[in-house]
mmCIF file of C-alpha atoms and ligand atoms in Angstrom:
data_model
loop_
_atom_site.group_PDB
_atom_site.id
_atom_site.type_symbol
_atom_site.label_atom_id
_atom_site.label_comp_id
_atom_site.label_asym_id
_atom_site.label_seq_id
_atom_site.Cartn_x
_atom_site.Cartn_y
_atom_site.Cartn_z
ATOM 1 C CA MET Z 1 17.477 -27.269 13.218
ATOM 2 C CA LYS Z 2 20.509 -25.278 12.116
ATOM 3 C CA ARG Z 3 18.514 -22.594 10.299
ATOM 4 C CA THR Z 4 15.105 -21.854 8.815
ATOM 5 C CA ILE Z 5 14.688 -20.948 5.173
ATOM 6 C CA LEU Z 6 11.505 -19.451 3.793
ATOM 7 C CA ILE Z 7 10.882 -20.410 0.166
ATOM 8 C CA THR Z 8 8.038 -18.525 -1.519
ATOM 9 C CA GLY Z 9 6.229 -20.016 -4.513
ATOM 10 C CA GLY Z 10 7.481 -23.473 -3.545
ATOM 11 C CA ALA Z 11 4.397 -25.212 -4.954
ATOM 12 C CA GLY Z 12 5.098 -23.874 -8.448
ATOM 13 C CA PHE Z 13 7.261 -25.346 -11.163
ATOM 14 C CA ILE Z 14 10.768 -24.180 -10.214
ATOM 15 C CA GLY Z 15 9.925 -23.649 -6.541
ATOM 16 C CA SER Z 16 8.918 -27.290 -6.077
ATOM 17 C CA HIS Z 17 12.289 -28.454 -7.418
ATOM 18 C CA VAL Z 18 14.106 -26.015 -5.114
ATOM 19 C CA VAL Z 19 12.055 -27.128 -2.096
ATOM 20 C CA ARG Z 20 12.709 -30.807 -2.894
ATOM 21 C CA LEU Z 21 16.457 -30.247 -3.315
ATOM 22 C CA PHE Z 22 16.801 -28.270 -0.059
ATOM 23 C CA VAL Z 23 14.607 -30.600 2.008
ATOM 24 C CA LYS Z 24 16.578 -33.650 0.889
ATOM 25 C CA LYS Z 25 20.055 -32.147 0.863
ATOM 26 C CA TYR Z 26 19.827 -30.178 4.115
ATOM 27 C CA PRO Z 27 18.060 -32.295 6.749
ATOM 28 C CA ASP Z 28 19.233 -29.827 9.420
ATOM 29 C CA TYR Z 29 17.474 -26.873 7.743
ATOM 30 C CA LEU Z 30 13.789 -26.273 8.334
ATOM 31 C CA ILE Z 31 12.264 -25.485 4.937
ATOM 32 C CA LEU Z 32 9.079 -23.410 4.951
ATOM 33 C CA ASN Z 33 7.111 -23.277 1.722
ATOM 34 C CA LEU Z 34 4.822 -20.239 1.564
ATOM 35 C CA ASP Z 35 2.492 -20.428 -1.426
ATOM 36 C CA LYS Z 36 -0.913 -18.978 -2.242
ATOM 37 C CA LEU Z 37 -1.722 -21.915 -4.531
ATOM 38 C CA THR Z 38 -2.804 -19.944 -7.551
ATOM 39 C CA TYR Z 39 -3.647 -21.901 -10.685
ATOM 40 C CA ALA Z 40 0.134 -22.478 -11.030
ATOM 41 C CA GLY Z 41 0.740 -23.872 -7.551
ATOM 42 C CA ASN Z 42 0.105 -27.556 -6.908
ATOM 43 C CA LEU Z 43 0.882 -29.474 -3.755
ATOM 44 C CA GLU Z 44 0.914 -32.648 -5.802
ATOM 45 C CA ASN Z 45 4.306 -31.401 -7.038
ATOM 46 C CA LEU Z 46 5.685 -32.128 -3.556
ATOM 47 C CA ARG Z 47 3.939 -35.373 -2.606
ATOM 48 C CA ASP Z 48 7.220 -37.248 -2.236
ATOM 49 C CA ILE Z 49 8.602 -34.925 0.444
ATOM 50 C CA GLU Z 50 5.491 -33.565 2.176
ATOM 51 C CA ASP Z 51 5.925 -35.835 5.219
ATOM 52 C CA ARG Z 52 9.572 -34.978 5.872
ATOM 53 C CA LYS Z 53 10.284 -33.608 9.352
ATOM 54 C CA ASN Z 54 12.194 -30.578 8.062
ATOM 55 C CA TYR Z 55 9.387 -29.372 5.750
ATOM 56 C CA ARG Z 56 6.289 -27.240 6.402
ATOM 57 C CA PHE Z 57 3.764 -25.917 3.922
ATOM 58 C CA ILE Z 58 2.016 -22.633 4.712
ATOM 59 C CA LYS Z 59 -0.833 -21.592 2.465
ATOM 60 C CA GLY Z 60 -0.683 -17.824 2.226
ATOM 61 C CA ASP Z 61 -0.053 -14.697 0.229
ATOM 62 C CA ILE Z 62 3.233 -12.774 0.066
ATOM 63 C CA LEU Z 63 1.076 -9.628 0.190
ATOM 64 C CA ASP Z 64 -0.115 -10.529 3.695
ATOM 65 C CA THR Z 65 2.271 -8.569 5.938
ATOM 66 C CA GLU Z 66 0.751 -9.838 9.179
ATOM 67 C CA LEU Z 67 1.265 -13.444 8.107
ATOM 68 C CA LEU Z 68 4.815 -12.721 6.923
ATOM 69 C CA LEU Z 69 5.783 -11.118 10.238
ATOM 70 C CA ARG Z 70 4.283 -14.044 12.132
ATOM 71 C CA ILE Z 71 6.269 -16.528 10.045
ATOM 72 C CA PHE Z 72 9.549 -14.621 10.478
ATOM 73 C CA SER Z 73 9.143 -14.391 14.232
ATOM 74 C CA GLU Z 74 7.698 -17.843 14.921
ATOM 75 C CA TYR Z 75 10.317 -19.685 12.887
ATOM 76 C CA GLN Z 76 13.325 -17.336 13.209
ATOM 77 C CA VAL Z 77 13.750 -17.251 9.453
ATOM 78 C CA SER Z 78 17.354 -16.486 8.466
ATOM 79 C CA GLY Z 79 17.149 -16.972 4.707
ATOM 80 C CA VAL Z 80 14.541 -16.198 2.073
ATOM 81 C CA ILE Z 81 14.456 -17.669 -1.426
ATOM 82 C CA HIS Z 82 11.772 -15.720 -3.242
ATOM 83 C CA LEU Z 83 10.184 -17.416 -6.251
ATOM 84 C CA ALA Z 84 6.491 -16.552 -5.831
ATOM 85 C CA ALA Z 85 5.327 -14.652 -8.890
ATOM 86 C CA GLU Z 86 2.971 -14.477 -11.793
ATOM 87 C CA SER Z 87 5.217 -16.020 -14.416
ATOM 88 C CA HIS Z 88 3.594 -16.227 -17.841
ATOM 89 C CA VAL Z 89 4.212 -13.513 -20.461
ATOM 90 C CA ASP Z 90 0.949 -14.159 -22.352
ATOM 91 C CA ARG Z 91 -1.116 -13.752 -19.179
ATOM 92 C CA SER Z 92 0.772 -10.542 -18.356
ATOM 93 C CA LEU Z 93 -0.383 -9.035 -21.639
ATOM 94 C CA HIS Z 94 -4.008 -9.453 -20.503
ATOM 95 C CA ASN Z 95 -3.528 -8.656 -16.810
ATOM 96 C CA PRO Z 96 -0.542 -6.343 -16.292
ATOM 97 C CA ASP Z 97 -1.953 -4.970 -13.035
ATOM 98 C CA GLU Z 98 -2.105 -8.433 -11.471
ATOM 99 C CA PHE Z 99 1.566 -8.896 -12.357
ATOM 100 C CA ALA Z 100 2.461 -5.546 -10.795
ATOM 101 C CA VAL Z 101 0.620 -6.419 -7.582
ATOM 102 C CA THR Z 102 2.139 -9.880 -7.092
ATOM 103 C CA ASN Z 103 5.594 -9.358 -8.542
ATOM 104 C CA ILE Z 104 6.327 -5.786 -7.444
ATOM 105 C CA ILE Z 105 4.182 -5.079 -4.373
ATOM 106 C CA GLY Z 106 4.499 -8.695 -3.201
ATOM 107 C CA THR Z 107 8.293 -8.483 -3.342
ATOM 108 C CA ILE Z 108 8.289 -5.144 -1.487
ATOM 109 C CA ARG Z 109 6.054 -6.591 1.272
ATOM 110 C CA LEU Z 110 8.415 -9.540 1.648
ATOM 111 C CA LEU Z 111 11.475 -7.262 1.749
ATOM 112 C CA LYS Z 112 9.795 -5.038 4.353
ATOM 113 C CA ALA Z 113 8.851 -8.021 6.512
ATOM 114 C CA ALA Z 114 12.441 -9.310 6.392
ATOM 115 C CA LEU Z 115 13.757 -5.862 7.262
ATOM 116 C CA THR Z 116 11.384 -5.532 10.207
ATOM 117 C CA ALA Z 117 12.049 -9.041 11.484
ATOM 118 C CA TRP Z 118 15.812 -8.839 11.132
ATOM 119 C CA HIS Z 119 16.022 -5.436 12.972
ATOM 120 C CA ASN Z 120 19.246 -4.444 11.225
ATOM 121 C CA ASN Z 121 20.866 -7.578 12.572
ATOM 122 C CA PHE Z 122 21.879 -9.052 9.249
ATOM 123 C CA GLU Z 123 24.454 -11.526 10.545
ATOM 124 C CA GLY Z 124 23.773 -14.895 8.845
ATOM 125 C CA LYS Z 125 20.779 -13.486 6.927
ATOM 126 C CA LEU Z 126 20.140 -13.533 3.183
ATOM 127 C CA PHE Z 127 17.283 -12.399 0.952
ATOM 128 C CA TYR Z 128 17.643 -14.231 -2.371
ATOM 129 C CA HIS Z 129 15.439 -13.006 -5.216
ATOM 130 C CA ILE Z 130 14.837 -15.290 -8.211
ATOM 131 C CA SER Z 131 14.612 -13.273 -11.388
ATOM 132 C CA THR Z 132 14.720 -13.867 -15.121
ATOM 133 C CA ASP Z 133 16.929 -13.070 -18.101
ATOM 134 C CA GLU Z 134 13.848 -11.431 -19.646
ATOM 135 C CA VAL Z 135 14.606 -8.258 -17.647
ATOM 136 C CA TYR Z 136 17.494 -7.617 -20.086
ATOM 137 C CA GLY Z 137 15.121 -7.381 -23.045
ATOM 138 C CA SER Z 138 15.912 -9.018 -26.363
ATOM 139 C CA ALA Z 139 19.495 -10.041 -27.212
ATOM 140 C CA GLU Z 140 19.611 -9.142 -30.902
ATOM 141 C CA GLU Z 141 23.306 -10.060 -30.755
ATOM 142 C CA GLY Z 142 25.842 -11.184 -28.139
ATOM 143 C CA PHE Z 143 24.940 -12.514 -24.699
ATOM 144 C CA PHE Z 144 23.392 -11.076 -21.542
ATOM 145 C CA THR Z 145 25.980 -10.474 -18.827
ATOM 146 C CA GLU Z 146 25.310 -9.214 -15.306
ATOM 147 C CA GLU Z 147 26.276 -5.727 -16.572
ATOM 148 C CA THR Z 148 23.742 -5.663 -19.413
ATOM 149 C CA PRO Z 149 21.333 -2.765 -18.712
ATOM 150 C CA LEU Z 150 17.787 -3.782 -17.833
ATOM 151 C CA ASP Z 151 15.451 -3.220 -20.791
ATOM 152 C CA PRO Z 152 12.219 -5.121 -20.073
ATOM 153 C CA ARG Z 153 9.649 -5.223 -22.875
ATOM 154 C CA SER Z 154 6.654 -7.218 -21.625
ATOM 155 C CA PRO Z 155 4.456 -6.490 -18.599
ATOM 156 C CA TYR Z 156 5.894 -9.671 -17.037
ATOM 157 C CA SER Z 157 9.526 -8.653 -17.508
ATOM 158 C CA ALA Z 158 8.729 -5.048 -16.508
ATOM 159 C CA SER Z 159 7.303 -6.308 -13.216
ATOM 160 C CA LYS Z 160 10.313 -8.586 -12.624
ATOM 161 C CA ALA Z 161 12.796 -5.792 -13.465
ATOM 162 C CA SER Z 162 10.979 -3.496 -11.061
ATOM 163 C CA SER Z 163 11.175 -6.079 -8.277
ATOM 164 C CA ASP Z 164 14.907 -6.523 -9.015
ATOM 165 C CA HIS Z 165 15.357 -2.761 -8.541
ATOM 166 C CA PHE Z 166 13.567 -2.872 -5.187
ATOM 167 C CA VAL Z 167 15.779 -5.730 -4.020
ATOM 168 C CA ARG Z 168 18.850 -3.718 -4.977
ATOM 169 C CA ALA Z 169 17.390 -0.646 -3.284
ATOM 170 C CA PHE Z 170 16.961 -2.577 -0.008
ATOM 171 C CA ASN Z 171 20.579 -3.676 -0.262
ATOM 172 C CA ASN Z 172 21.782 -0.144 -0.959
ATOM 173 C CA SER Z 173 19.478 1.789 1.375
ATOM 174 C CA TYR Z 174 19.191 -0.548 4.365
ATOM 175 C CA HIS Z 175 22.293 -2.744 3.842
ATOM 176 C CA MET Z 176 20.119 -5.844 3.685
ATOM 177 C CA PRO Z 177 22.175 -8.798 2.366
ATOM 178 C CA THR Z 178 20.492 -9.617 -0.933
ATOM 179 C CA VAL Z 179 21.333 -11.681 -3.989
ATOM 180 C CA ILE Z 180 19.586 -11.796 -7.371
ATOM 181 C CA SER Z 181 19.893 -14.491 -10.026
ATOM 182 C CA ARG Z 182 18.519 -14.224 -13.541
ATOM 183 C CA CYS Z 183 17.918 -17.508 -15.314
ATOM 184 C CA SER Z 184 17.031 -18.415 -18.872
ATOM 185 C CA ASN Z 185 13.962 -20.497 -19.871
ATOM 186 C CA ASN Z 186 13.489 -23.603 -17.738
ATOM 187 C CA TYR Z 187 11.972 -26.924 -18.785
ATOM 188 C CA GLY Z 188 11.318 -30.216 -16.996
ATOM 189 C CA PRO Z 189 8.734 -32.043 -14.863
ATOM 190 C CA TYR Z 190 5.864 -30.154 -13.170
ATOM 191 C CA GLN Z 191 5.822 -27.192 -15.563
ATOM 192 C CA PHE Z 192 2.300 -25.895 -16.081
ATOM 193 C CA PRO Z 193 1.124 -26.705 -19.631
ATOM 194 C CA GLU Z 194 0.708 -23.065 -20.625
ATOM 195 C CA LYS Z 195 4.464 -22.743 -21.282
ATOM 196 C CA LEU Z 196 5.788 -23.854 -24.675
ATOM 197 C CA ILE Z 197 7.300 -27.294 -23.948
ATOM 198 C CA PRO Z 198 4.565 -28.852 -21.767
ATOM 199 C CA LEU Z 199 1.880 -27.205 -23.905
ATOM 200 C CA VAL Z 200 3.267 -28.863 -27.031
ATOM 201 C CA ILE Z 201 3.600 -32.232 -25.256
ATOM 202 C CA ASN Z 202 0.035 -32.043 -23.953
ATOM 203 C CA ASN Z 203 -1.361 -30.998 -27.332
ATOM 204 C CA ILE Z 204 0.470 -33.780 -29.175
ATOM 205 C CA ILE Z 205 -0.977 -36.314 -26.714
ATOM 206 C CA HIS Z 206 -4.489 -35.017 -27.491
ATOM 207 C CA ARG Z 207 -3.777 -34.470 -31.226
ATOM 208 C CA LYS Z 208 -4.522 -30.761 -30.858
ATOM 209 C CA PRO Z 209 -2.873 -27.998 -32.957
ATOM 210 C CA LEU Z 210 0.606 -26.882 -31.864
ATOM 211 C CA PRO Z 211 0.474 -23.062 -31.907
ATOM 212 C CA VAL Z 212 3.799 -21.581 -33.027
ATOM 213 C CA TYR Z 213 3.876 -17.794 -32.694
ATOM 214 C CA GLY Z 214 4.903 -15.870 -35.808
ATOM 215 C CA LYS Z 215 7.348 -17.879 -37.906
ATOM 216 C CA GLY Z 216 8.835 -19.764 -34.958
ATOM 217 C CA GLU Z 217 12.127 -17.906 -35.465
ATOM 218 C CA ASN Z 218 12.353 -16.639 -31.875
ATOM 219 C CA ILE Z 219 15.218 -18.084 -29.874
ATOM 220 C CA ARG Z 220 15.202 -19.202 -26.245
ATOM 221 C CA ASP Z 221 18.127 -20.521 -24.171
ATOM 222 C CA TRP Z 222 16.882 -23.657 -22.366
ATOM 223 C CA LEU Z 223 18.026 -25.025 -19.013
ATOM 224 C CA HIS Z 224 16.716 -28.098 -17.176
ATOM 225 C CA VAL Z 225 14.896 -27.080 -13.988
ATOM 226 C CA GLU Z 226 17.021 -29.445 -11.848
ATOM 227 C CA ASP Z 227 20.145 -27.647 -13.058
ATOM 228 C CA HIS Z 228 18.485 -24.339 -12.117
ATOM 229 C CA ALA Z 229 17.655 -25.656 -8.628
ATOM 230 C CA LYS Z 230 21.296 -26.689 -8.154
ATOM 231 C CA ALA Z 231 22.420 -23.245 -9.323
ATOM 232 C CA ILE Z 232 20.094 -21.656 -6.750
ATOM 233 C CA ASP Z 233 21.661 -23.862 -4.059
ATOM 234 C CA ALA Z 234 25.156 -22.778 -5.173
ATOM 235 C CA VAL Z 235 24.248 -19.081 -5.240
ATOM 236 C CA PHE Z 236 22.403 -19.231 -1.898
ATOM 237 C CA HIS Z 237 25.422 -20.717 -0.150
ATOM 238 C CA LYS Z 238 28.317 -19.074 -1.990
ATOM 239 C CA ALA Z 239 27.251 -15.674 -3.342
ATOM 240 C CA LYS Z 240 28.584 -12.380 -2.078
ATOM 241 C CA PRO Z 241 25.770 -10.231 -0.681
ATOM 242 C CA GLY Z 242 24.713 -7.508 -3.086
ATOM 243 C CA SER Z 243 25.638 -9.539 -6.152
ATOM 244 C CA VAL Z 244 23.808 -10.657 -9.291
ATOM 245 C CA TYR Z 245 24.306 -13.940 -11.179
ATOM 246 C CA ASN Z 246 23.114 -14.982 -14.618
ATOM 247 C CA ILE Z 247 22.172 -18.662 -14.938
ATOM 248 C CA GLY Z 248 21.998 -20.458 -18.279
ATOM 249 C CA GLY Z 249 23.070 -23.576 -20.107
ATOM 250 C CA ASN Z 250 24.389 -22.190 -23.421
ATOM 251 C CA ASN Z 251 21.595 -23.960 -25.196
ATOM 252 C CA GLU Z 252 19.898 -21.728 -27.743
ATOM 253 C CA LEU Z 253 17.148 -23.058 -29.982
ATOM 254 C CA LYS Z 254 14.655 -21.578 -32.417
ATOM 255 C CA ASN Z 255 11.106 -22.326 -31.261
ATOM 256 C CA ILE Z 256 10.242 -24.116 -34.495
ATOM 257 C CA ASP Z 257 13.282 -26.402 -34.193
ATOM 258 C CA LEU Z 258 12.356 -27.207 -30.609
ATOM 259 C CA VAL Z 259 8.747 -27.985 -31.553
ATOM 260 C CA LYS Z 260 9.948 -30.264 -34.381
ATOM 261 C CA MET Z 261 12.294 -32.061 -31.956
ATOM 262 C CA LEU Z 262 9.357 -32.664 -29.612
ATOM 263 C CA CYS Z 263 7.259 -33.961 -32.523
ATOM 264 C CA ARG Z 264 9.959 -36.488 -33.448
ATOM 265 C CA ILE Z 265 10.392 -37.681 -29.849
ATOM 266 C CA MET Z 266 6.630 -37.964 -29.306
ATOM 267 C CA ASP Z 267 6.015 -39.900 -32.543
ATOM 268 C CA LYS Z 268 8.483 -42.523 -31.317
ATOM 269 C CA LYS Z 269 7.172 -42.616 -27.737
ATOM 270 C CA LEU Z 270 3.533 -42.844 -28.833
ATOM 271 C CA SER Z 271 4.320 -45.312 -31.662
ATOM 272 C CA ARG Z 272 2.777 -42.970 -34.212
ATOM 273 C CA PRO Z 273 4.023 -42.839 -37.822
ATOM 274 C CA GLU Z 274 7.012 -40.531 -38.311
ATOM 275 C CA GLY Z 275 5.809 -37.029 -39.232
ATOM 276 C CA GLU Z 276 2.353 -37.470 -37.668
ATOM 277 C CA SER Z 277 2.809 -34.933 -34.843
ATOM 278 C CA ALA Z 278 4.531 -32.356 -37.079
ATOM 279 C CA LYS Z 279 1.287 -32.160 -39.084
ATOM 280 C CA LEU Z 280 -0.226 -30.495 -36.003
ATOM 281 C CA ILE Z 281 2.161 -27.506 -36.199
ATOM 282 C CA THR Z 282 0.101 -24.365 -36.758
ATOM 283 C CA PHE Z 283 1.655 -20.941 -37.248
ATOM 284 C CA VAL Z 284 -0.457 -18.398 -35.384
ATOM 285 C CA LYS Z 285 -0.465 -14.610 -34.916
ATOM 286 C CA ASP Z 286 2.692 -13.508 -33.155
ATOM 287 C CA ARG Z 287 2.756 -12.498 -29.485
ATOM 288 C CA PRO Z 288 2.716 -8.680 -29.339
ATOM 289 C CA GLY Z 289 6.188 -7.294 -28.578
ATOM 290 C CA HIS Z 290 7.646 -10.822 -28.809
ATOM 291 C CA ASP Z 291 11.324 -10.711 -27.740
ATOM 292 C CA LEU Z 292 13.410 -12.221 -30.530
ATOM 293 C CA ARG Z 293 16.201 -13.865 -28.565
ATOM 294 C CA TYR Z 294 17.351 -14.560 -25.020
ATOM 295 C CA ALA Z 295 20.934 -15.746 -24.527
ATOM 296 C CA ILE Z 296 22.852 -15.920 -21.267
ATOM 297 C CA ASN Z 297 26.547 -15.710 -20.545
ATOM 298 C CA PRO Z 298 26.819 -17.863 -17.387
ATOM 299 C CA SER Z 299 30.595 -17.506 -16.869
ATOM 300 C CA LYS Z 300 30.302 -15.580 -13.580
ATOM 301 C CA ILE Z 301 28.300 -18.249 -11.729
ATOM 302 C CA ILE Z 302 30.550 -20.970 -13.160
ATOM 303 C CA SER Z 303 33.801 -19.296 -12.112
ATOM 304 C CA GLU Z 304 32.594 -18.021 -8.726
ATOM 305 C CA THR Z 305 30.554 -20.971 -7.462
ATOM 306 C CA GLY Z 306 31.747 -23.976 -9.490
ATOM 307 C CA TRP Z 307 28.180 -24.704 -10.648
ATOM 308 C CA ARG Z 308 27.707 -25.935 -14.183
ATOM 309 C CA PRO Z 309 24.764 -27.479 -16.025
ATOM 310 C CA GLU Z 310 24.763 -31.281 -15.954
ATOM 311 C CA ILE Z 311 21.754 -32.305 -18.048
ATOM 312 C CA GLU Z 312 22.369 -32.481 -21.779
ATOM 313 C CA PHE Z 313 19.406 -30.956 -23.641
ATOM 314 C CA SER Z 314 18.256 -33.818 -25.896
ATOM 315 C CA GLN Z 315 18.383 -36.239 -22.952
ATOM 316 C CA GLY Z 316 16.626 -33.743 -20.678
ATOM 317 C CA LEU Z 317 13.916 -33.184 -23.268
ATOM 318 C CA GLU Z 318 13.355 -36.906 -23.753
ATOM 319 C CA SER Z 319 13.140 -37.548 -20.009
ATOM 320 C CA THR Z 320 10.731 -34.605 -19.707
ATOM 321 C CA VAL Z 321 8.484 -36.158 -22.363
ATOM 322 C CA ASP Z 322 8.678 -39.483 -20.463
ATOM 323 C CA TRP Z 323 7.686 -37.689 -17.262
ATOM 324 C CA TYR Z 324 4.581 -36.118 -18.829
ATOM 325 C CA LEU Z 325 3.590 -39.411 -20.444
ATOM 326 C CA THR Z 326 3.820 -41.217 -17.106
ATOM 327 C CA HIS Z 327 2.020 -38.421 -15.204
ATOM 328 C CA ALA Z 328 -1.201 -38.282 -17.186
ATOM 329 C CA GLU Z 329 -3.174 -37.851 -13.967
ATOM 330 C CA TRP Z 330 -1.148 -34.763 -12.980
ATOM 331 C CA LEU Z 331 -1.676 -33.293 -16.440
ATOM 332 C CA ALA Z 332 -5.395 -34.027 -16.306
ATOM 333 C CA HIS Z 333 -5.684 -32.410 -12.847
ATOM 334 C CA VAL Z 334 -3.870 -29.205 -13.676
ATOM 335 C CA THR Z 335 -5.763 -28.770 -16.897
ATOM 336 C CA SER Z 336 -9.198 -29.585 -15.468
ATOM 337 C CA GLY Z 337 -9.664 -26.710 -13.025
ATOM 338 C CA GLU Z 338 -10.914 -29.171 -10.382
ATOM 339 C CA TYR Z 339 -7.470 -29.507 -8.989
ATOM 340 C CA LEU Z 340 -7.235 -26.342 -6.912
ATOM 341 C CA LYS Z 341 -10.632 -26.809 -5.311
ATOM 342 C CA TYR Z 342 -9.581 -30.273 -4.212
ATOM 343 C CA TYR Z 343 -6.486 -29.032 -2.469
ATOM 344 C CA GLU Z 344 -8.182 -26.010 -0.931
ATOM 345 C CA LYS Z 345 -10.668 -28.350 0.692
ATOM 346 C CA MET Z 346 -7.890 -30.663 1.796
ATOM 347 C CA TYR Z 347 -5.908 -27.883 3.454
ATOM 348 C CA ALA Z 348 -8.931 -26.211 5.013
ATOM 349 C CA ASN Z 349 -9.303 -29.431 7.010
ATOM 350 C CA ARG Z 350 -5.733 -29.489 8.311
HETATM 351 P P1 NAD X 401 5.068 -20.792 -11.524
HETATM 352 O O1 NAD X 401 4.049 -19.891 -12.134
HETATM 353 O O2 NAD X 401 5.105 -22.228 -11.913
HETATM 354 O O3 NAD X 401 4.923 -20.768 -9.923
HETATM 355 C C1 NAD X 401 4.684 -19.586 -9.203
HETATM 356 C C2 NAD X 401 4.258 -19.985 -7.804
HETATM 357 O O4 NAD X 401 4.057 -18.774 -7.040
HETATM 358 C C3 NAD X 401 2.946 -20.768 -7.757
HETATM 359 O O5 NAD X 401 3.089 -21.883 -6.901
HETATM 360 C C4 NAD X 401 1.949 -19.767 -7.194
HETATM 361 O O6 NAD X 401 0.906 -20.386 -6.453
HETATM 362 C C5 NAD X 401 2.837 -18.921 -6.306
HETATM 363 N N1 NAD X 401 2.302 -17.569 -6.059
HETATM 364 C C6 NAD X 401 1.820 -16.708 -6.990
HETATM 365 N N2 NAD X 401 1.378 -15.578 -6.377
HETATM 366 C C7 NAD X 401 1.608 -15.736 -5.045
HETATM 367 C C8 NAD X 401 1.397 -14.925 -3.901
HETATM 368 N N3 NAD X 401 0.827 -13.712 -4.013
HETATM 369 N N4 NAD X 401 1.748 -15.387 -2.691
HETATM 370 C C9 NAD X 401 2.313 -16.634 -2.560
HETATM 371 N N5 NAD X 401 2.526 -17.456 -3.615
HETATM 372 C C10 NAD X 401 2.179 -17.009 -4.845
HETATM 373 O O7 NAD X 401 6.463 -20.069 -11.785
HETATM 374 P P2 NAD X 401 7.891 -20.697 -12.121
HETATM 375 O O8 NAD X 401 7.989 -20.912 -13.576
HETATM 376 O O9 NAD X 401 8.168 -21.805 -11.179
HETATM 377 O O10 NAD X 401 8.814 -19.452 -11.755
HETATM 378 C C11 NAD X 401 9.240 -19.253 -10.411
HETATM 379 C C12 NAD X 401 10.091 -17.995 -10.349
HETATM 380 O O11 NAD X 401 11.208 -18.117 -11.239
HETATM 381 C C13 NAD X 401 9.339 -16.725 -10.796
HETATM 382 O O12 NAD X 401 9.740 -15.672 -9.955
HETATM 383 C C14 NAD X 401 9.806 -16.506 -12.226
HETATM 384 O O13 NAD X 401 9.780 -15.139 -12.549
HETATM 385 C C15 NAD X 401 11.230 -17.044 -12.159
HETATM 386 N N6 NAD X 401 11.784 -17.579 -13.422
HETATM 387 C C16 NAD X 401 11.085 -18.496 -14.155
HETATM 388 C C17 NAD X 401 11.659 -19.021 -15.314
HETATM 389 C C18 NAD X 401 10.941 -20.084 -16.135
HETATM 390 O O14 NAD X 401 11.431 -20.489 -17.186
HETATM 391 N N7 NAD X 401 9.816 -20.621 -15.697
HETATM 392 C C19 NAD X 401 12.913 -18.606 -15.730
HETATM 393 C C20 NAD X 401 13.592 -17.666 -14.938
HETATM 394 C C21 NAD X 401 13.011 -17.172 -13.794
HETATM 395 P P1 TYD X 402 7.026 -19.425 -23.014
HETATM 396 O O1 TYD X 402 7.153 -20.866 -22.647
HETATM 397 O O2 TYD X 402 5.715 -18.738 -22.812
HETATM 398 O O3 TYD X 402 8.201 -18.665 -22.254
HETATM 399 P P2 TYD X 402 8.746 -17.134 -22.449
HETATM 400 O O4 TYD X 402 7.736 -16.342 -23.172
HETATM 401 O O5 TYD X 402 8.889 -16.691 -21.013
HETATM 402 O O6 TYD X 402 10.052 -17.260 -23.159
HETATM 403 O O7 TYD X 402 7.405 -19.272 -24.554
HETATM 404 C C1 TYD X 402 8.639 -19.732 -25.066
HETATM 405 C C2 TYD X 402 8.714 -19.316 -26.519
HETATM 406 O O8 TYD X 402 7.719 -20.048 -27.248
HETATM 407 C C3 TYD X 402 8.405 -17.853 -26.758
HETATM 408 O O9 TYD X 402 9.223 -17.379 -27.816
HETATM 409 C C4 TYD X 402 6.951 -17.846 -27.172
HETATM 410 C C5 TYD X 402 6.791 -19.162 -27.890
HETATM 411 N N1 TYD X 402 5.470 -19.815 -27.792
HETATM 412 C C6 TYD X 402 4.838 -20.277 -28.942
HETATM 413 O O10 TYD X 402 5.347 -20.135 -30.070
HETATM 414 N N2 TYD X 402 3.624 -20.898 -28.813
HETATM 415 C C7 TYD X 402 3.019 -21.062 -27.598
HETATM 416 O O11 TYD X 402 1.901 -21.617 -27.544
HETATM 417 C C8 TYD X 402 3.693 -20.600 -26.423
HETATM 418 C C9 TYD X 402 3.071 -20.755 -25.070
HETATM 419 C C10 TYD X 402 4.925 -19.983 -26.577
#
């Protein structure tokens, strides 16, 4: 194998798309997927590639320094793509400390393990940290650029901003080659149905209320997860060490407009009368501290790496709906709570 890349959080939503892309596109890379399999991590997301020769799954915690050092030395890891995190804003409001432990301390442990393993020999090494546009706060006007000051407002974004600072500090203090990318909201297959789009799809299927926070006026900038995975590939291979890239698809939508779009698509797909799903829309109490708008200026990644989004939003949304409708078993598993136990048992026997 030409090199070994450690991907953390590879059993999650975005991580599984990144693992799949790298395993298929780079048969001469060994791809290690280190994942703790929290409620958000599912090995079923990677069924189609789990038998490939250049792929290994390691169940473990990024907080486990001993395990990290063993992985770095056993596999001669030369690149890290770090996605493991607690990722949902609503959960962070209830459990900020859990977010600090995983997202901040976990990232520091991973950075320290890389530093120890690489012994100041940084030739051919890269630590790539996957971050979010939410670290910039709310874009009341204009667009986030890489120079926008960090202004996180939720416990989730505060923990991600803090981890970004530690990554930068390792680059500045120890000269570790690091890269950070900050992406807008992702959508697509395998997203856990606690996030807006899969939650709405799942609730329409079961004719449950569609909770829209506040008046639904908040704006998010949506990018298909496969476009994000390709951007990560471009940044990993082309970025200058020490740099930051914003990733987005110039695709802003008000939440209420997005929910109505989903209702229209689902009525057609489920052969329900037009307007049936929209009756489920329920305006609920707003999320505390709800950021009004996220909007990315992606010109740096486009001009420096040649990446650009390929999936047009209405087509991407329709194919995402199709995916959830044809993966009822996946949806049932991840929402039943039985799922994790099943896989824990399965991997204990390996
Ligand atoms: P996710 O919640 O779907 O997946 C997170 C994964 O990390 C899970 O597989 C989980 O088991 C694993 N994990 C959690 N704690 C761990 C630990 N201590 N050790 C090892 N593994 C652990 O998240 P996602 O939506 O795929 O996001 C992935 C990354 O991308 C996160 O860092 C997130 O901040 C960032 N991001 C997400 C979005 C988005 O729209 N979802 C946008 C921009 C950036
Ligand atoms: P979410 O998918 O949680 O992503 P983020 O908070 O990281 O942007 O939410 C997307 C938007 O949808 C956000 O403005 C909050 C809103 N939202 C709802 O209105 N209802 C819901 O049930 C959820 C989960 C989110």
